Amino acid sequence: MSLNKPVLDDRSYQQIRDELIARIPVYAPEWTDHNPSDPGIALIELFSFLSENLLYRFNQIPDATKLEFLRLLQIPLHSAYPAKAMLEMTTKEMQGVRVKINTQASAGDVKFTSQNEVNVLPVSAISVVKMADQLPEEGTEEEIFYQQAAASVDAANTAPYQVESIWHDEPGVPRDIDATVDGILWIAVMAEKASDKAIVKQNLLDHPQAPVLLNVGFTPEIRLDNDLDTTSAEYANRFRCPGEGTSELGNPVSWQISTGRLTANNKPIYYPLQIQGDTSEGLSKEGIIRLQLPTAENQMDVFELNDPNMQGVGDFPPQLDDEANEKIIFWIRGFRNDASSIGKVLYVGINTVMSEQTVQAKAEFIGSGTGQANQVYDLNHSQVIASSADVQVEEPQGWASWSEIETFFASTESDRHYLLDKQTGQIRFGTGINGRVPQIGQRIRVTQYKYGGGKVGNVAAKAINKLVSSPLVKVANPLVAYGGTDSETLEAAIERIPGELRRRNRAVTRGDFKELALQAPGADLARSEVLALYHPQLPEEDSAGVVSVVVWPREDKINPNAPMPDKNQLSSVCKWLDARRLVTTELYVLPPKYVSVAVAVGVKVKNGFGIDAVRHWVELALRQYLAPLPPYGPNGQGWPLGRRIHAAELEAAAHQVEGVEYLEGLELVGWDDNGNKVENIVELQKNEVPELIGITVENGPVTLAPGELLSPEDTDAVAIPIPVIKEVC
């Protein structure tokens, strides 16, 4: 049966006033002056005004009540998610400075905590690659040097290349390792001054903590390529979400250091470096590689060549400019053992750590057990990071750690489980049937936890500039911080209740996948769509057990008209859904595919309206009508996936603009996969939405082809500047 809504008194001021005045003849017939100037009427109006305000307050359900409803349903608000940033450190201390794990750095009032430790060494680095290039033109100076180098190795099969730096000369421009001649990542480790080179090298060899560890930070390009073949096996494998037990580790990577020694055949000798840690998982994602430097002098040096033509040839390191070459202490190179793809690299640096927008809390005693069901205890801080709390209960055999879970449904009476409301910092224990309870007098403590998060952590590059506990170390984030999201609002949580009760945190139906994808922590999505039975490699067939989820980011600063999720966002959604899908479901998380379209419109403007203003509003209306993100599109949810585009419906959208008397023509053009032009009706595939690449709105009939820009009127005369002679003192 249906639930009965409470009867609310929603009368307005006017209704209360009119009702009171209507009762005057019944209770006071001698009162005949009902005009506003009468003092009694003024009192009635005052009473009506106050009554309306009181009724408004009475009719509201306070936020505290809504929060209590969520608590009873055990549906906590989603907490803020912390931003992440890579930090690069420098120091002038010859012995280096050790920066421990959980060291705080700050960008103003925003705190970041290091996730690794690092021994900051007094060295810097330039990362370069040997990018494949064409043979130089005959007769040029480059061609002469190239022929001399080729002759020095007596090699008929040569590969020309250009030295390109990673991040150093062009920050933000990725380098494709797969397009190099050797597939090697080269790192030149340098002293600050050429005169300090020998001293720094000797300090590294004789360091009190030798062999010292060098932290190498690696960040791959996270933006997706625009020319992906959506029907290839590579595309399907790239966006397939791994199942439970599937390894995500990259292929093995070898790291070597230059020794300065040559073989009898004048070949360079490299010494293998031991890897003491690798959070990049084989250069497959952003992370830190910890390399153990050697302690022998003949295992760390640069190659001194008598023949200048051999510089940078073959296995020799690439050549930098003269100033940088004088500072190089040694070279490090990394490569895949099986020559498999590394892909595009955005940043490589040394003395780096990963950091998170969190603060490490101190240990807390939060109470003593009562033996009752549903015991609740509060931490001193809110916005607690998931899985960061170590909750312990003092049992007869000593302090025992309890585990954080998402629900007590699968817990038994002996399981040491607890729930954590990350938004409020509240810990809840079980009932004794579902989840063990702390007994009477058993003390409860939290030895450690982290808190923080929010969009405020998505700071710009180099905004993090202070290391709290190490004044001898300078710190900066070379790339922008990413992934921080704000906590969930109360209104959003209320809207989420029906879905939470229906799916119980499991993805089974189309709606489950769609709603859960938008909740992926750190992804910050604006839209998600589900394609059931859709396999990326077999788009025309129904594939049993396959679910593909297409996602859009909330913003894309590089291409706002066609926003594309990056690899970090896709990975967050993949991990979130993979933990909630059925074991029999094959899951893919895909970016949208955009189909380019162009529109040309001719309008007749009504008298009295500005021509330019109407043209602008027509263009804006069509852009919003074809936009992929809410609240735009035909139904306010973005352009539907796979829905074809009719020129007639664009005409209807343009007609709704005030000031348009009628249209004098509208032309729609698109292009299919083969580059052929399609007019008036553009068909889309299941995973496609339009991207408006060009629109022109003219006053009068259409004279321009769709996508053609307005240009000034041509003249016969050719404009030529007259040189101005500058006065020289």
XYZ file of C-alpha atoms in Angstrom:
729
model
C 0.000 0.000 0.000
C 1.075 3.591 -0.501
C 2.531 5.733 2.274
C 0.366 8.577 3.519
C 1.984 11.983 3.218
C 1.591 14.293 6.226
C -1.003 17.025 5.888
C 0.861 20.319 5.737
C -0.603 23.779 6.247
C 0.688 25.652 3.215
C -1.592 28.687 3.281
C -0.064 31.932 2.025
C -0.180 35.388 3.561
C -3.023 36.477 1.276
C -5.109 33.402 2.055
C -4.752 33.882 5.824
C -5.600 37.599 5.559
C -8.668 37.025 3.394
C -9.941 34.260 5.706
C -9.642 36.449 8.819
C -11.368 39.426 7.186
C -14.169 37.134 5.992
C -14.862 36.171 9.629
C -15.284 39.784 10.820
C -19.034 40.043 9.937
C -19.680 36.835 11.910
C -17.871 37.812 15.114
C -17.957 41.635 14.941
C -20.749 42.822 12.602
C -20.344 46.411 13.850
C -16.840 46.443 12.372
C -17.519 47.739 8.888
C -14.255 49.434 7.859
C -12.145 46.729 6.216
C -9.737 49.063 4.420
C -5.921 48.797 4.958
C -5.988 52.146 6.747
C -8.021 50.669 9.632
C -5.820 49.851 12.689
C -7.556 46.478 13.150
C -6.877 45.499 9.546
C -3.228 46.475 10.039
C -3.037 44.097 13.028
C -4.646 41.306 10.968
C -2.101 41.808 8.188
C 0.740 41.702 10.722
C -0.671 38.487 12.192
C -0.999 36.988 8.682
C 2.595 37.847 7.878
C 3.909 36.244 11.081
C 1.672 33.186 10.614
C 2.971 32.602 7.095
C 6.554 32.596 8.378
C 5.716 30.182 11.190
C 3.881 27.821 8.833
C 6.853 27.842 6.473
C 9.124 26.702 9.312
C 6.607 24.091 10.516
C 6.346 22.581 7.041
C 10.075 22.025 6.696
C 11.785 18.742 7.577
C 15.033 19.859 9.206
C 18.375 18.606 7.912
C 18.985 16.878 11.239
C 15.903 14.727 10.641
C 17.068 13.812 7.135
C 20.477 12.857 8.494
C 18.801 10.681 11.108
C 16.826 8.913 8.364
C 20.097 8.192 6.555
C 21.638 6.914 9.777
C 18.727 4.534 10.399
C 19.079 3.230 6.848
C 22.877 2.947 7.359
C 23.539 5.070 4.269
C 26.435 7.426 5.070
C 27.228 10.477 2.982
C 30.129 10.040 0.581
C 33.137 11.770 2.062
C 35.548 14.055 0.254
C 38.264 12.374 -1.800
C 41.870 13.591 -1.505
C 43.876 14.974 -4.386
C 47.204 13.429 -5.383
C 50.373 15.144 -6.521
C 53.955 14.196 -7.295
C 56.518 16.252 -5.398
C 60.033 17.016 -6.622
C 62.604 18.050 -4.034
C 66.024 19.717 -4.172
C 68.735 20.473 -1.627
C 72.243 21.922 -1.496
C 73.361 19.697 1.389
C 76.196 17.507 0.085
C 75.210 14.568 2.306
C 71.579 14.863 1.261
C 68.518 15.205 3.481
C 66.259 12.332 4.430
C 62.541 13.092 4.188
C 60.467 10.467 5.981
C 57.135 9.032 4.968
C 54.067 11.028 6.144
C 56.017 14.302 5.961
C 53.736 17.264 5.401
C 54.009 19.702 2.522
C 51.653 22.600 1.968
C 50.188 24.818 -0.704
C 49.006 27.692 1.442
C 46.471 26.197 3.882
C 46.101 22.958 1.910
C 48.131 20.144 3.447
C 49.676 17.215 1.569
C 51.312 14.126 3.114
C 54.112 12.181 1.441
C 53.389 8.540 0.667
C 57.042 7.478 0.293
C 60.329 8.327 1.904
C 63.185 9.886 -0.030
C 66.825 10.696 0.537
C 67.006 14.058 -1.228
C 70.389 14.185 -2.972
C 72.157 17.362 -4.194
C 71.616 16.431 -7.835
C 69.162 17.279 -10.591
C 68.213 15.459 -13.774
C 67.258 15.932 -17.395
C 65.319 13.107 -19.038
C 65.687 12.703 -22.799
C 64.832 10.282 -25.579
C 66.306 9.516 -28.998
C 63.308 10.382 -31.147
C 63.392 8.812 -34.608
C 63.804 11.356 -37.401
C 64.287 11.501 -41.151
C 67.674 11.630 -42.835
C 68.985 15.204 -43.095
C 68.968 16.906 -46.466
C 72.058 16.529 -48.612
C 74.635 19.278 -48.381
C 73.480 20.578 -45.001
C 75.693 20.778 -41.948
C 73.531 18.180 -40.194
C 74.025 15.763 -43.100
C 77.827 16.116 -42.902
C 77.915 15.323 -39.159
C 75.527 12.424 -39.673
C 77.695 10.873 -42.400
C 80.798 11.233 -40.223
C 79.062 9.488 -37.305
C 77.789 6.708 -39.583
C 81.248 6.190 -41.040
C 82.814 5.976 -37.566
C 80.817 2.832 -36.798
C 81.028 1.470 -40.331
C 77.297 0.739 -40.279
C 75.154 0.605 -43.391
C 71.925 0.241 -41.405
C 71.658 3.468 -39.408
C 68.765 5.177 -37.669
C 68.776 9.002 -37.503
C 67.331 10.617 -34.376
C 66.813 13.910 -32.639
C 67.339 14.403 -28.888
C 64.106 15.541 -27.210
C 63.744 16.220 -23.500
C 60.881 15.062 -21.326
C 59.305 18.006 -19.482
C 62.555 20.007 -19.232
C 62.238 22.148 -22.385
C 58.504 21.744 -23.080
C 56.494 21.091 -19.902
C 53.222 19.353 -20.627
C 54.296 17.900 -23.986
C 54.460 14.075 -23.843
C 57.150 12.039 -25.587
C 56.318 8.708 -27.189
C 58.953 6.126 -26.172
C 57.620 3.791 -28.856
C 58.653 6.345 -31.510
C 62.305 6.357 -30.429
C 65.097 4.510 -32.217
C 66.023 2.419 -29.164
C 62.957 2.305 -26.862
C 65.082 3.619 -23.980
C 64.378 6.280 -21.365
C 67.618 8.218 -20.690
C 68.178 10.214 -17.470
C 71.203 12.507 -17.075
C 71.979 12.966 -13.353
C 73.841 16.258 -12.849
C 75.443 18.404 -10.184
C 74.285 21.974 -9.689
C 77.667 23.292 -10.863
C 80.309 21.685 -13.062
C 82.923 22.452 -10.368
C 80.941 20.402 -7.815
C 80.719 17.291 -10.001
C 83.613 15.391 -8.459
C 82.621 16.296 -4.883
C 79.006 15.220 -5.366
C 80.063 11.953 -6.999
C 82.435 11.112 -4.138
C 79.744 11.912 -1.554
C 77.352 9.534 -3.289
C 79.956 6.756 -3.209
C 81.081 7.384 0.401
C 77.657 8.263 1.822
C 77.131 7.056 5.429
C 73.993 5.237 4.279
C 75.567 3.867 1.098
C 74.400 2.350 -1.119
C 72.024 5.304 -1.390
C 68.633 5.069 -3.039
C 67.594 7.400 -5.851
C 63.870 8.081 -6.220
C 62.816 8.364 -9.878
C 59.331 9.766 -10.475
C 57.422 8.602 -13.548
C 54.182 10.028 -14.949
C 52.704 8.665 -18.184
C 50.488 10.707 -20.460
C 46.958 10.398 -19.060
C 45.039 11.905 -21.975
C 43.611 9.472 -24.500
C 44.596 9.488 -28.152
C 41.985 10.955 -30.482
C 42.702 8.475 -33.279
C 41.909 5.243 -31.435
C 40.534 2.391 -33.521
C 37.464 1.556 -31.472
C 36.956 -1.839 -33.119
C 40.490 -3.183 -32.612
C 41.488 -5.837 -30.086
C 43.986 -3.376 -28.564
C 41.169 -0.917 -27.867
C 39.048 -3.585 -26.177
C 41.935 -4.830 -24.043
C 42.878 -1.315 -22.988
C 39.473 -0.505 -21.527
C 38.547 -3.903 -20.149
C 38.230 -3.899 -16.371
C 40.308 -6.656 -14.781
C 38.496 -9.251 -12.756
C 39.380 -10.453 -9.297
C 42.807 -12.063 -9.278
C 43.861 -10.512 -12.584
C 47.331 -8.960 -12.446
C 47.712 -5.344 -13.578
C 51.529 -5.317 -13.361
C 53.427 -4.057 -16.379
C 56.159 -5.967 -18.142
C 59.588 -6.130 -16.436
C 61.780 -3.028 -16.729
C 65.572 -2.998 -16.454
C 67.548 -0.009 -15.143
C 71.246 0.501 -15.797
C 73.875 3.107 -14.915
C 76.799 4.287 -17.030
C 80.191 3.108 -15.791
C 82.462 5.215 -17.981
C 84.216 2.045 -19.156
C 84.354 0.646 -22.694
C 84.810 -2.821 -24.091
C 87.648 -3.807 -26.379
C 85.371 -2.939 -29.289
C 84.699 0.556 -27.869
C 81.197 -0.385 -26.742
C 79.830 1.289 -23.589
C 79.515 -0.814 -20.426
C 76.473 -0.336 -18.201
C 75.999 -1.680 -14.673
C 72.563 -3.063 -13.672
C 70.786 -1.263 -10.833
C 68.719 -3.026 -8.202
C 65.101 -1.926 -7.861
C 64.179 -1.515 -4.179
C 60.618 -0.434 -4.887
C 58.385 0.389 -7.829
C 54.918 1.877 -7.361
C 54.720 2.561 -11.117
C 54.308 -1.211 -11.632
C 56.776 -1.449 -14.463
C 56.234 2.053 -15.938
C 52.552 1.258 -16.438
C 51.165 4.069 -14.248
C 52.258 7.088 -12.220
C 54.625 6.141 -9.420
C 58.088 6.142 -7.867
C 60.961 3.787 -8.758
C 63.645 3.449 -6.055
C 67.018 2.577 -7.554
C 70.043 1.499 -5.485
C 73.156 3.319 -6.677
C 76.474 1.445 -6.725
C 79.316 2.061 -4.272
C 82.271 1.296 -6.545
C 83.823 4.189 -8.435
C 84.207 2.164 -11.636
C 80.447 1.593 -11.703
C 79.408 5.286 -11.813
C 80.872 7.645 -14.393
C 80.358 9.227 -17.799
C 81.892 7.974 -21.024
C 84.928 9.932 -22.192
C 85.381 9.409 -25.961
C 88.450 10.227 -28.011
C 86.445 10.206 -31.233
C 83.907 13.090 -31.130
C 81.968 11.444 -33.947
C 80.989 8.626 -31.563
C 79.072 10.950 -29.234
C 75.502 9.680 -28.989
C 76.068 6.871 -31.506
C 74.649 3.403 -30.894
C 74.391 2.559 -27.180
C 76.146 5.734 -26.093
C 73.972 8.258 -24.220
C 72.497 11.135 -26.249
C 74.318 14.440 -26.325
C 73.062 17.496 -24.447
C 74.284 21.058 -24.799
C 77.822 21.879 -23.663
C 76.785 23.460 -20.371
C 74.675 20.449 -19.350
C 77.329 17.926 -20.491
C 79.887 19.441 -18.105
C 77.552 18.856 -15.138
C 76.620 15.209 -15.830
C 77.813 12.799 -13.131
C 76.363 9.647 -14.688
C 73.582 8.410 -16.951
C 70.695 6.096 -16.037
C 68.677 4.288 -18.674
C 65.494 2.233 -18.398
C 63.883 -0.081 -20.934
C 61.462 -2.977 -21.189
C 63.173 -6.369 -21.285
C 60.899 -7.664 -24.029
C 60.896 -4.390 -26.047
C 57.153 -4.043 -25.404
C 55.363 -0.703 -25.499
C 55.922 1.913 -22.802
C 53.807 4.535 -24.505
C 53.811 8.282 -24.050
C 55.620 9.782 -21.070
C 54.697 13.157 -19.609
C 57.234 13.604 -16.801
C 60.367 11.926 -15.403
C 62.297 13.386 -12.469
C 64.442 12.436 -9.475
C 64.209 13.130 -5.714
C 60.468 12.621 -6.012
C 57.675 11.263 -3.810
C 53.938 10.812 -4.249
C 51.753 12.850 -1.915
C 48.110 12.884 -0.925
C 45.923 15.722 0.310
C 45.598 14.271 3.804
C 46.735 14.934 7.366
C 47.974 12.171 9.675
C 45.964 12.202 12.924
C 47.417 11.292 16.291
C 46.349 8.229 18.268
C 43.041 8.554 20.147
C 41.196 6.682 22.889
C 37.583 6.886 21.781
C 35.798 5.076 24.614
C 35.101 1.815 26.417
C 32.852 -1.022 25.322
C 29.354 -1.485 26.762
C 28.549 -4.933 25.432
C 25.502 -3.493 23.655
C 24.612 -3.732 19.979
C 25.322 -0.879 17.577
C 27.905 0.919 19.703
C 28.913 4.275 18.192
C 32.066 6.293 18.875
C 33.313 9.568 17.381
C 36.786 10.475 16.158
C 38.192 13.951 16.718
C 38.272 14.684 12.973
C 35.809 14.235 10.116
C 36.478 13.567 6.401
C 38.347 10.366 7.283
C 40.139 8.583 4.437
C 38.871 5.074 3.732
C 40.999 2.166 5.037
C 43.376 4.549 6.863
C 42.104 3.913 10.420
C 43.660 1.278 12.679
C 40.950 0.511 15.267
C 41.983 -1.693 18.202
C 40.041 -3.145 21.140
C 41.682 -4.228 24.405
C 40.728 -7.880 24.743
C 41.902 -10.393 27.415
C 44.815 -11.543 25.230
C 45.867 -7.963 24.410
C 45.092 -5.270 21.861
C 43.388 -6.727 18.764
C 42.943 -4.904 15.434
C 39.469 -4.755 13.888
C 38.721 -4.482 10.152
C 36.731 -1.801 8.336
C 33.917 -3.126 6.123
C 31.117 -1.583 4.061
C 28.181 -3.544 5.536
C 27.465 -6.084 8.284
C 25.319 -8.307 6.056
C 28.023 -10.990 5.676
C 29.533 -10.604 9.189
C 29.242 -13.348 11.794
C 29.100 -12.956 15.561
C 32.856 -13.586 15.880
C 34.052 -11.219 13.117
C 35.975 -8.168 14.368
C 34.317 -5.717 11.985
C 33.266 -2.083 12.198
C 31.681 0.516 9.926
C 33.251 3.938 9.407
C 31.151 6.944 8.457
C 33.959 8.784 6.711
C 31.985 12.013 6.377
C 31.407 12.457 10.126
C 34.284 10.377 11.510
C 31.909 8.013 13.330
C 32.757 4.364 14.085
C 29.926 1.846 14.494
C 30.254 -1.721 15.735
C 27.984 -4.676 14.991
C 24.987 -6.187 16.743
C 26.593 -9.282 18.246
C 24.861 -11.380 15.593
C 26.204 -9.524 12.571
C 29.612 -8.436 13.772
C 31.294 -8.757 17.157
C 30.761 -6.067 19.829
C 33.277 -4.671 22.353
C 32.477 -6.069 25.778
C 31.935 -4.097 28.978
C 35.056 -2.219 30.043
C 37.135 -3.081 26.966
C 38.970 0.078 25.951
C 38.865 1.183 22.298
C 41.600 3.166 20.599
C 42.537 4.337 17.117
C 46.303 4.249 16.682
C 46.293 6.158 13.398
C 44.076 7.505 10.640
C 44.136 10.152 7.933
C 41.654 12.891 7.138
C 41.251 15.555 4.459
C 40.207 15.823 0.825
C 38.131 18.079 -1.397
C 38.420 19.975 -4.676
C 40.536 22.591 -2.930
C 43.388 20.096 -3.219
C 43.449 20.262 -7.030
C 46.115 22.953 -6.908
C 48.084 24.276 -9.859
C 51.617 23.204 -10.748
C 54.283 24.510 -8.338
C 51.631 25.585 -5.833
C 52.997 23.157 -3.227
C 56.112 25.038 -2.138
C 56.764 24.347 1.538
C 58.042 21.258 3.373
C 57.007 21.578 7.008
C 59.753 19.599 8.773
C 62.737 20.096 6.427
C 63.791 23.729 5.911
C 66.915 22.592 4.032
C 64.792 21.084 1.263
C 62.881 22.941 -1.425
C 59.765 21.263 -2.794
C 57.440 21.807 -5.753
C 54.809 19.842 -7.629
C 55.817 19.865 -11.321
C 52.324 18.775 -12.425
C 48.890 19.876 -11.272
C 47.319 17.931 -8.414
C 44.335 15.833 -9.452
C 41.513 13.658 -8.162
C 40.209 15.767 -5.275
C 36.402 15.807 -4.954
C 34.140 17.440 -2.387
C 31.938 15.548 0.040
C 28.417 14.596 -0.953
C 25.622 17.059 -0.271
C 22.606 16.128 1.814
C 20.275 16.607 -1.156
C 22.332 14.204 -3.291
C 22.315 11.606 -0.512
C 18.525 11.846 -0.167
C 18.129 11.243 -3.906
C 20.472 8.256 -3.627
C 18.369 6.417 -1.027
C 16.027 4.515 -3.430
C 18.937 3.289 -5.510
C 20.957 2.223 -2.455
C 18.046 0.228 -1.044
C 17.463 -1.400 -4.425
C 20.989 -2.425 -5.372
C 22.673 -2.882 -1.959
C 26.000 -1.698 -3.387
C 25.921 -4.276 -6.190
C 25.876 -3.619 -9.948
C 23.366 -5.890 -11.676
C 20.943 -3.821 -13.749
C 21.590 -1.045 -16.251
C 20.578 1.561 -13.682
C 22.970 0.107 -11.110
C 25.985 0.506 -13.381
C 24.941 4.013 -14.419
C 24.412 5.311 -10.882
C 27.444 3.614 -9.361
C 29.762 4.910 -12.105
C 28.906 8.489 -11.150
C 29.819 7.720 -7.524
C 33.365 6.500 -8.310
C 35.673 8.299 -5.861
C 38.068 10.762 -7.464
C 36.551 10.443 -10.960
C 34.334 13.582 -10.831
C 32.046 12.563 -13.688
C 29.141 14.485 -15.164
C 27.463 11.674 -17.097
C 27.521 7.911 -17.574
C 25.640 5.674 -19.987
C 25.390 1.892 -20.121
C 25.501 -0.218 -23.276
C 24.236 -3.683 -22.400
C 25.510 -6.619 -24.478
C 27.954 -4.240 -26.224
C 31.494 -5.490 -26.877
C 33.875 -2.789 -28.212
C 35.421 -5.205 -30.693
C 32.034 -6.532 -31.912
C 29.814 -3.428 -31.961
C 27.202 -4.876 -34.332
C 26.593 -8.056 -32.334
C 24.943 -8.742 -28.986
C 27.575 -10.232 -26.675
C 26.102 -12.140 -23.753
C 27.419 -11.136 -20.331
C 29.127 -7.960 -21.581
C 28.423 -4.507 -20.116
C 30.095 -1.359 -21.462
C 29.906 1.879 -19.471
C 30.603 5.156 -21.311
C 31.626 8.073 -19.070
C 32.108 11.832 -19.486
C 34.170 14.065 -17.153
C 32.652 17.116 -15.530
C 35.067 19.330 -17.428
C 37.831 19.131 -19.993
C 39.836 22.345 -20.148
C 41.696 21.331 -23.305
C 38.591 20.461 -25.351
C 35.432 21.674 -23.557
C 33.171 21.001 -26.573
C 34.088 17.296 -26.644
C 35.129 16.361 -23.090
C 37.113 13.141 -22.818
C 37.931 11.296 -19.587
C 41.591 10.696 -18.854
C 43.196 7.398 -17.914
C 43.054 8.168 -14.187
C 39.296 8.724 -14.310
C 38.701 5.567 -16.321
C 40.830 3.597 -13.879
C 38.880 4.949 -10.878
C 35.536 3.985 -12.425
C 36.888 0.590 -13.442
C 38.095 -0.275 -9.939
C 34.870 0.992 -8.360
C 32.581 -1.016 -10.652
C 34.809 -4.090 -10.778
C 34.376 -4.596 -7.020
C 30.580 -4.464 -7.381
C 29.828 -6.362 -10.586
C 28.762 -9.990 -10.850
C 31.599 -12.422 -11.383
C 30.024 -13.478 -14.689
C 29.910 -9.924 -16.082
C 32.574 -8.837 -18.564
C 32.988 -5.131 -17.942
C 34.390 -2.336 -20.130
C 34.683 1.346 -19.151
C 34.919 3.385 -22.349
C 35.384 7.003 -23.389
C 32.759 8.428 -25.743
C 33.436 8.515 -29.470
C 32.737 11.859 -31.136
C 31.482 12.351 -34.684
C 32.310 15.715 -36.219
C 29.382 17.767 -37.534
C 29.089 21.322 -38.880
C 26.042 23.569 -39.235
C 25.280 26.632 -41.366
C 22.121 28.625 -40.580
C 20.397 31.552 -42.243
C 17.899 33.515 -40.117
C 15.402 36.297 -40.675
C 15.495 38.581 -37.640
C 12.297 40.238 -36.395
C 12.086 44.002 -36.476
C 13.266 45.601 -33.264
C 15.831 42.915 -32.405
C 19.577 43.281 -32.721
C 20.930 41.183 -35.575
C 24.192 40.250 -33.842
C 22.409 39.392 -30.594
C 19.978 37.037 -32.355
C 22.805 35.391 -34.314
C 24.671 34.808 -31.057
C 21.639 33.273 -29.332
C 20.900 30.985 -32.280
C 24.484 29.729 -32.231
C 24.343 29.204 -28.450
C 21.008 27.357 -28.689
C 22.368 24.939 -31.299
C 25.586 24.369 -29.369
C 23.623 23.534 -26.236
C 21.218 21.316 -28.178
C 24.115 19.206 -29.508
C 26.150 19.283 -26.267
C 27.106 15.925 -24.697
C 26.818 16.975 -21.034
C 23.802 17.769 -18.817
C 21.878 20.027 -18.425
C 21.945 20.439 -22.217
C 20.883 18.211 -25.072
C 17.380 17.403 -26.363
C 16.164 16.113 -22.979
C 18.558 17.874 -20.620
C 20.793 14.802 -20.172
C 23.248 15.458 -22.992
C 22.920 14.145 -26.531
C 21.731 10.500 -26.329
C 24.233 7.846 -27.389
C 23.647 6.597 -30.911
C 20.763 8.973 -31.700
C 20.935 10.261 -35.267
C 20.930 13.996 -35.978
C 18.239 15.542 -38.205
C 18.558 18.981 -39.734
C 14.819 19.419 -39.101
C 15.188 19.149 -35.306
C 17.989 21.710 -35.372
C 15.623 24.030 -37.238
C 13.063 23.549 -34.455
C 15.685 24.402 -31.816
C 16.713 27.563 -33.706
C 13.056 28.640 -34.062
C 12.700 28.764 -30.270
C 15.107 31.699 -30.036
C 13.250 34.934 -29.420
C 13.815 37.365 -32.250
C 13.869 34.743 -35.028
C 10.999 35.353 -37.459
C 11.862 32.371 -39.657
C 14.838 30.459 -41.008
C 16.113 31.037 -44.505
C 17.941 27.720 -44.573
C 19.834 25.268 -42.403
C 22.487 22.853 -43.623
C 23.897 20.006 -41.563
C 27.036 18.137 -42.589
C 28.823 15.195 -41.018
C 31.559 12.760 -42.015
C 31.532 8.974 -41.797
C 34.462 6.728 -40.852
C 35.753 6.807 -44.446
C 35.784 10.602 -44.574
C 32.753 10.827 -46.862
C 30.472 13.821 -46.390
C 26.929 13.172 -45.099
C 24.242 15.857 -45.348
C 20.966 16.637 -43.502
C 20.836 13.331 -41.558
C 23.901 12.060 -39.671
C 23.688 8.499 -38.399
C 25.532 7.626 -35.177
C 26.739 4.294 -33.813
C 25.832 3.013 -30.350
C 28.813 4.646 -28.635
C 28.839 7.934 -30.586
C 27.739 11.490 -29.851
C 28.185 14.595 -32.024
C 30.954 17.151 -31.741
C 30.075 20.516 -33.261
C 33.312 21.603 -34.929
C 31.910 24.564 -36.839
C 28.792 26.711 -36.940
C 27.963 29.869 -38.883
C 24.792 31.928 -38.446
C 24.038 34.465 -41.183
C 21.461 37.177 -41.485
C 19.621 36.093 -44.594
C 20.007 33.044 -46.860
C 22.836 30.572 -46.275
C 25.844 31.515 -48.402
C 28.578 29.618 -46.588
C 29.163 25.887 -46.503
C 28.838 24.271 -43.056
C 32.099 24.705 -41.163
C 33.264 27.601 -43.344
C 34.164 30.696 -41.357
C 33.168 34.256 -42.109
C 36.058 36.245 -43.555
C 36.556 39.906 -44.455
C 35.806 41.036 -47.977
C 38.665 40.423 -50.412
C 40.381 43.401 -52.037
C 42.500 43.562 -55.173
C 45.330 45.464 -53.490
C 47.985 43.457 -51.632
C 48.845 44.829 -48.200
C 52.615 45.335 -47.727
C 54.193 46.792 -44.558
C 56.579 49.719 -44.793
C 59.735 49.051 -42.736
C 60.428 51.490 -39.935
C 64.088 52.328 -39.328
C 64.807 52.408 -35.586
C 66.994 55.145 -34.180
C 70.183 53.778 -32.617
C 72.120 55.747 -30.021
